[in-house]
Amino acid sequence: MKNFSRDISLVLGGSAGMGIQTIEATLVSVLKREGYHVFASKEYMSRIRGGSNSTEIRITNKRRASFVKRIDFLFALDADVIPHLEKRITSKTIILGERQKVCRGTTVCQVIDVPFTQFANELGNPIYTSTVAVGIVLGMFRADEALFETYLRERFARKGNEIVEKNIEAGKKGYDFGKHIAYNEGIEVNLSQNKAVEKEILIDGNDALGLGILASGCNYISSYPMSPGTGILTFLAQHKKEFGIVIDQAEDEISAINHSIGAWYAGARAIVSTSGGGFDLMTEGVSLSGIIETPIVVHIGQRPGPATGLPTRTEQADLNLVLYAGHGEFPRAVFAPGTHEEAFFLAQQAFFIADKYQIPVFILTDQYFLDSIRSFPEESLQTLTPENHIIKTDADYKRYALTPDGISPRGVPGYGQGLVGIDSDEHDEDAHITESAEMRVLMHEKRLGKIKGIREEALLPTEIGDVHHAEMIVISWGSNKGVLEEALIHIDDERIAGVHFSQVYPLPENTKKLFAKKKVVVLENNASGQFANLLKLEYGIKISESILKYDGDPFFVEEVVKRFKTLIKDFEL
């Protein structure tokens, strides 16, 4: 008997256009309704059709949010899947697929034959193969068949009764075949279910961030599509009527950021969404935002570069890009969510900081985070009340009035009697161009002085484990929160703890003391240790080791655990 319990890794593999995302979306939805914790992440080729793509779905007893190398069940939909994933396949992996396709050209192929072509012929259309595949998994898991049927009725209701019934028939065929496989192969799945999970929200990173943007009161987006940042533009476009959002697909990235700056100048709350390559073109606009003190929020979905790089893979290598984007000196803030809940909150915080301090603010995500799907309780979403810092101007209004905290009252044209001037040249308090050395110093120091208030409002990092008594602290930022949390659980060693930063610039001053007399290790997806370097610059601390990965994949839990064990030995803890 092959028993599976507590934590199952199920991987679906095939080429683009074979319905893998449909299977993923249906499976995670039904399994969540069954009361299982699910976490799904995907990797895919940068092409419309073909290639070899895969989606990993973890089905667990406890909440997890990270990627594992191990594959327990592999659904191979074509011959390229096994060679593509061979480094993750072991003798314990159960592979299912249509043998004549999957084993083509090989003499030894341990695959449980699933006659997808026969099923498709019986159903009259290959489009039902996806539903058959979902049914097979649910049959093997002995899931609630009635719940599966209810889901199919809801999902396909808009397509008419015939489509609904055909999918139910397809699901039934798959479900029965899955039970047959489990019986014949001696497969037993024992996962505890949690009724509370049924009511949780199930969304991906794009939707979590998009909901946070809506909660922030955003009413304008101007972007030029670029993976993986396009999902936010798509999400807001889907909800534009409900929330009154102006959608502006600009002709290029230069226009996109300038349109959004113009929108803020006119009183809107705007965002730009792009990827690193698109943001390259926006940097002059960032400088413009800096000197005219008009807010802007920029979301960057990171992917490996330089240039086109690996356009559909993941990396955390754009931190330096946003830290130093734009010429000259001006304050900024950078956020990087580690969970879907953080994405919802940080989007609101980004708009709050941008509006209050009239600066450019960046939200850094990555392909892995944006495409990851998980469930969580709705009550874990933290909502801020949107604050609008626009004032009604008087006749003697000065747009760049010198103030002790560096924040000049921000008016918008047409609201009050004042003239709301701006100037990208150096200017005086009335926004008139000047080359006065005295005024230059005053105005420059006014702008730079805002960083003090921004730092005082910086979000504290999350402590994972007993940070104060640990001998080694592992630091993560952005999408690596889940893998750090789970790796520490596996290690189960009180000498090691973790600290996760969701605000990566500026850093809160008081946090520095956490790292005194500790071995500090930084975990990040880039080759040069960008956040480790920032920690050294901001805190002046010594980084004992960096755990880096830059092959386009997220960290596996297994490889992080292995590195932790090596460091324990190397550091002689």
PDB file of C-alpha atoms in Angstrom, residues 297-452:
ATOM      1  CA  VAL A 297       2.909  54.300  -7.044  1.00  0.00           C
ATOM      2  CA  VAL A 298       4.751  51.844  -9.282  1.00  0.00           C
ATOM      3  CA  HIS A 299       4.284  48.075  -9.141  1.00  0.00           C
ATOM      4  CA  ILE A 300       7.128  46.010 -10.594  1.00  0.00           C
ATOM      5  CA  GLY A 301       6.621  42.288 -11.145  1.00  0.00           C
ATOM      6  CA  GLN A 302      10.236  41.138 -11.133  1.00  0.00           C
ATOM      7  CA  ARG A 303      11.612  38.635 -13.625  1.00  0.00           C
ATOM      8  CA  PRO A 304      15.182  37.620 -14.468  1.00  0.00           C
ATOM      9  CA  GLY A 305      17.088  40.090 -16.628  1.00  0.00           C
ATOM     10  CA  PRO A 306      18.984  41.817 -18.019  1.00  0.00           C
ATOM     11  CA  ALA A 307      16.947  42.815 -21.075  1.00  0.00           C
ATOM     12  CA  THR A 308      14.394  40.142 -22.017  1.00  0.00           C
ATOM     13  CA  GLY A 309      16.153  37.605 -19.776  1.00  0.00           C
ATOM     14  CA  LEU A 310      13.737  34.888 -18.705  1.00  0.00           C
ATOM     15  CA  PRO A 311      10.435  36.694 -19.201  1.00  0.00           C
ATOM     16  CA  THR A 312       8.181  34.141 -17.509  1.00  0.00           C
ATOM     17  CA  ARG A 313      10.489  33.111 -14.638  1.00  0.00           C
ATOM     18  CA  THR A 314      11.114  34.597 -11.233  1.00  0.00           C
ATOM     19  CA  GLU A 315      13.859  36.616  -9.533  1.00  0.00           C
ATOM     20  CA  GLN A 316      14.405  39.376  -6.956  1.00  0.00           C
ATOM     21  CA  ALA A 317      17.013  41.370  -8.853  1.00  0.00           C
ATOM     22  CA  ASP A 318      15.261  44.725  -9.301  1.00  0.00           C
ATOM     23  CA  LEU A 319      15.776  46.034  -5.778  1.00  0.00           C
ATOM     24  CA  ASN A 320      18.824  48.079  -6.788  1.00  0.00           C
ATOM     25  CA  LEU A 321      16.920  49.310  -9.836  1.00  0.00           C
ATOM     26  CA  VAL A 322      14.175  50.935  -7.761  1.00  0.00           C
ATOM     27  CA  LEU A 323      16.537  52.099  -5.004  1.00  0.00           C
ATOM     28  CA  TYR A 324      18.605  54.105  -7.454  1.00  0.00           C
ATOM     29  CA  ALA A 325      16.156  54.806 -10.311  1.00  0.00           C
ATOM     30  CA  GLY A 326      16.148  58.393 -11.486  1.00  0.00           C
ATOM     31  CA  HIS A 327      18.900  60.940 -11.457  1.00  0.00           C
ATOM     32  CA  GLY A 328      19.532  63.264  -8.577  1.00  0.00           C
ATOM     33  CA  GLU A 329      18.602  62.696  -4.953  1.00  0.00           C
ATOM     34  CA  PHE A 330      15.070  62.425  -3.600  1.00  0.00           C
ATOM     35  CA  PRO A 331      13.256  60.234  -1.062  1.00  0.00           C
ATOM     36  CA  ARG A 332      11.320  57.094  -1.919  1.00  0.00           C
ATOM     37  CA  ALA A 333       9.875  53.981  -0.261  1.00  0.00           C
ATOM     38  CA  VAL A 334       9.926  50.336  -1.350  1.00  0.00           C
ATOM     39  CA  PHE A 335       7.556  47.562  -0.264  1.00  0.00           C
ATOM     40  CA  ALA A 336       7.752  43.831  -1.078  1.00  0.00           C
ATOM     41  CA  PRO A 337       4.911  41.559   0.120  1.00  0.00           C
ATOM     42  CA  GLY A 338       5.694  38.063   1.371  1.00  0.00           C
ATOM     43  CA  THR A 339       2.116  36.825   1.590  1.00  0.00           C
ATOM     44  CA  HIS A 340      -1.177  37.566  -0.096  1.00  0.00           C
ATOM     45  CA  GLU A 341      -2.390  39.265   3.067  1.00  0.00           C
ATOM     46  CA  GLU A 342       0.689  41.482   3.078  1.00  0.00           C
ATOM     47  CA  ALA A 343       0.092  42.373  -0.571  1.00  0.00           C
ATOM     48  CA  PHE A 344      -3.412  43.568   0.308  1.00  0.00           C
ATOM     49  CA  PHE A 345      -2.119  45.710   3.174  1.00  0.00           C
ATOM     50  CA  LEU A 346       1.063  46.993   1.535  1.00  0.00           C
ATOM     51  CA  ALA A 347      -0.792  48.273  -1.520  1.00  0.00           C
ATOM     52  CA  GLN A 348      -2.775  50.528   0.816  1.00  0.00           C
ATOM     53  CA  GLN A 349       0.348  51.522   2.732  1.00  0.00           C
ATOM     54  CA  ALA A 350       2.105  52.387  -0.535  1.00  0.00           C
ATOM     55  CA  PHE A 351      -0.670  54.783  -1.535  1.00  0.00           C
ATOM     56  CA  PHE A 352      -0.740  56.261   1.967  1.00  0.00           C
ATOM     57  CA  ILE A 353       2.999  56.974   2.005  1.00  0.00           C
ATOM     58  CA  ALA A 354       3.038  58.254  -1.590  1.00  0.00           C
ATOM     59  CA  ASP A 355       0.126  60.605  -0.913  1.00  0.00           C
ATOM     60  CA  LYS A 356       1.305  61.865   2.463  1.00  0.00           C
ATOM     61  CA  TYR A 357       4.958  62.464   1.506  1.00  0.00           C
ATOM     62  CA  GLN A 358       4.410  63.237  -2.217  1.00  0.00           C
ATOM     63  CA  ILE A 359       7.087  60.808  -3.361  1.00  0.00           C
ATOM     64  CA  PRO A 360       7.486  57.817  -5.684  1.00  0.00           C
ATOM     65  CA  VAL A 361       6.687  54.535  -3.931  1.00  0.00           C
ATOM     66  CA  PHE A 362       7.432  51.075  -5.307  1.00  0.00           C
ATOM     67  CA  ILE A 363       5.824  47.695  -4.759  1.00  0.00           C
ATOM     68  CA  LEU A 364       8.138  44.821  -5.698  1.00  0.00           C
ATOM     69  CA  THR A 365       6.635  41.412  -6.396  1.00  0.00           C
ATOM     70  CA  ASP A 366       7.815  38.649  -8.735  1.00  0.00           C
ATOM     71  CA  GLN A 367       6.418  36.016 -11.070  1.00  0.00           C
ATOM     72  CA  TYR A 368       6.419  33.334  -8.369  1.00  0.00           C
ATOM     73  CA  PHE A 369       4.441  35.501  -5.968  1.00  0.00           C
ATOM     74  CA  LEU A 370       1.972  36.867  -8.520  1.00  0.00           C
ATOM     75  CA  ASP A 371       1.102  33.440  -9.942  1.00  0.00           C
ATOM     76  CA  SER A 372       0.919  31.602  -6.606  1.00  0.00           C
ATOM     77  CA  ILE A 373      -2.533  30.598  -5.395  1.00  0.00           C
ATOM     78  CA  ARG A 374      -3.452  29.964  -1.773  1.00  0.00           C
ATOM     79  CA  SER A 375      -6.326  30.309   0.625  1.00  0.00           C
ATOM     80  CA  PHE A 376      -6.501  32.360   3.807  1.00  0.00           C
ATOM     81  CA  PRO A 377      -9.197  33.697   6.158  1.00  0.00           C
ATOM     82  CA  GLU A 378     -10.875  36.873   5.007  1.00  0.00           C
ATOM     83  CA  GLU A 379     -10.493  38.373   8.493  1.00  0.00           C
ATOM     84  CA  SER A 380      -6.714  38.329   8.088  1.00  0.00           C
ATOM     85  CA  LEU A 381      -7.004  41.147   5.557  1.00  0.00           C
ATOM     86  CA  GLN A 382      -6.098  44.442   7.195  1.00  0.00           C
ATOM     87  CA  THR A 383      -7.845  47.490   5.814  1.00  0.00           C
ATOM     88  CA  LEU A 384      -6.632  51.071   6.132  1.00  0.00           C
ATOM     89  CA  THR A 385      -8.966  53.999   5.759  1.00  0.00           C
ATOM     90  CA  PRO A 386      -7.762  55.854   2.646  1.00  0.00           C
ATOM     91  CA  GLU A 387      -6.446  59.288   3.575  1.00  0.00           C
ATOM     92  CA  ASN A 388      -6.449  62.068   1.050  1.00  0.00           C
ATOM     93  CA  HIS A 389      -3.857  64.718   1.750  1.00  0.00           C
ATOM     94  CA  ILE A 390      -5.083  67.218  -0.809  1.00  0.00           C
ATOM     95  CA  ILE A 391      -5.931  70.659   0.598  1.00  0.00           C
ATOM     96  CA  LYS A 392      -8.224  73.391  -0.674  1.00  0.00           C
ATOM     97  CA  THR A 393      -5.940  76.219  -1.748  1.00  0.00           C
ATOM     98  CA  ASP A 394      -6.106  79.894  -0.833  1.00  0.00           C
ATOM     99  CA  ALA A 395      -5.220  82.784  -3.117  1.00  0.00           C
ATOM    100  CA  ASP A 396      -1.724  83.030  -1.596  1.00  0.00           C
ATOM    101  CA  TYR A 397      -1.074  79.313  -1.913  1.00  0.00           C
ATOM    102  CA  LYS A 398       2.557  78.263  -2.371  1.00  0.00           C
ATOM    103  CA  ARG A 399       2.897  74.782  -3.842  1.00  0.00           C
ATOM    104  CA  TYR A 400       6.416  74.287  -2.494  1.00  0.00           C
ATOM    105  CA  ALA A 401       6.116  76.095   0.813  1.00  0.00           C
ATOM    106  CA  LEU A 402       9.097  75.414   3.045  1.00  0.00           C
ATOM    107  CA  THR A 403       7.999  73.447   6.102  1.00  0.00           C
ATOM    108  CA  PRO A 404       9.854  71.834   9.043  1.00  0.00           C
ATOM    109  CA  ASP A 405       8.971  68.272   7.989  1.00  0.00           C
ATOM    110  CA  GLY A 406       9.543  68.908   4.287  1.00  0.00           C
ATOM    111  CA  ILE A 407       5.913  68.273   3.348  1.00  0.00           C
ATOM    112  CA  SER A 408       4.371  71.185   1.471  1.00  0.00           C
ATOM    113  CA  PRO A 409       0.536  71.268   1.498  1.00  0.00           C
ATOM    114  CA  ARG A 410      -0.562  69.719  -1.810  1.00  0.00           C
ATOM    115  CA  GLY A 411      -3.300  71.407  -3.783  1.00  0.00           C
ATOM    116  CA  VAL A 412      -4.732  70.372  -7.140  1.00  0.00           C
ATOM    117  CA  PRO A 413      -5.876  72.623  -9.978  1.00  0.00           C
ATOM    118  CA  GLY A 414      -9.432  73.866  -9.634  1.00  0.00           C
ATOM    119  CA  TYR A 415      -9.839  73.089  -5.945  1.00  0.00           C
ATOM    120  CA  GLY A 416      -9.556  76.449  -4.207  1.00  0.00           C
ATOM    121  CA  GLN A 417      -8.341  79.840  -5.338  1.00  0.00           C
ATOM    122  CA  GLY A 418      -4.637  79.124  -5.465  1.00  0.00           C
ATOM    123  CA  LEU A 419      -2.459  78.568  -8.495  1.00  0.00           C
ATOM    124  CA  VAL A 420      -0.988  75.053  -8.376  1.00  0.00           C
ATOM    125  CA  GLY A 421       2.244  75.392 -10.277  1.00  0.00           C
ATOM    126  CA  ILE A 422       4.884  72.731 -10.850  1.00  0.00           C
ATOM    127  CA  ASP A 423       8.316  72.919 -12.397  1.00  0.00           C
ATOM    128  CA  SER A 424      10.812  70.156 -13.165  1.00  0.00           C
ATOM    129  CA  ASP A 425      13.567  72.760 -12.968  1.00  0.00           C
ATOM    130  CA  GLU A 426      14.693  73.780  -9.536  1.00  0.00           C
ATOM    131  CA  HIS A 427      12.072  76.210  -8.237  1.00  0.00           C
ATOM    132  CA  ASP A 428      11.069  78.471  -5.419  1.00  0.00           C
ATOM    133  CA  GLU A 429       8.068  78.120  -3.121  1.00  0.00           C
ATOM    134  CA  ASP A 430       5.754  79.478  -5.851  1.00  0.00           C
ATOM    135  CA  ALA A 431       7.038  76.898  -8.371  1.00  0.00           C
ATOM    136  CA  HIS A 432       8.921  79.532 -10.340  1.00  0.00           C
ATOM    137  CA  ILE A 433      12.178  78.458 -11.955  1.00  0.00           C
ATOM    138  CA  THR A 434      15.289  79.552 -10.088  1.00  0.00           C
ATOM    139  CA  GLU A 435      19.045  79.105 -10.135  1.00  0.00           C
ATOM    140  CA  SER A 436      19.486  80.713  -6.753  1.00  0.00           C
ATOM    141  CA  ALA A 437      22.082  78.709  -4.836  1.00  0.00           C
ATOM    142  CA  GLU A 438      20.366  79.565  -1.566  1.00  0.00           C
ATOM    143  CA  MET A 439      16.947  78.446  -2.784  1.00  0.00           C
ATOM    144  CA  ARG A 440      18.453  75.301  -4.328  1.00  0.00           C
ATOM    145  CA  VAL A 441      19.842  74.251  -0.966  1.00  0.00           C
ATOM    146  CA  LEU A 442      16.623  75.086   0.876  1.00  0.00           C
ATOM    147  CA  MET A 443      14.406  73.255  -1.618  1.00  0.00           C
ATOM    148  CA  HIS A 444      16.741  70.236  -1.893  1.00  0.00           C
ATOM    149  CA  GLU A 445      16.941  69.874   1.889  1.00  0.00           C
ATOM    150  CA  LYS A 446      13.163  70.276   2.144  1.00  0.00           C
ATOM    151  CA  ARG A 447      12.617  67.327  -0.204  1.00  0.00           C
ATOM    152  CA  LEU A 448      15.315  65.160   1.353  1.00  0.00           C
ATOM    153  CA  GLY A 449      14.088  65.982   4.844  1.00  0.00           C
ATOM    154  CA  LYS A 450      10.962  63.928   4.269  1.00  0.00           C
ATOM    155  CA  ILE A 451      12.952  60.705   4.627  1.00  0.00           C
ATOM    156  CA  LYS A 452      12.990  61.175   8.428  1.00  0.00           C
TER     157      LYS A 452
END
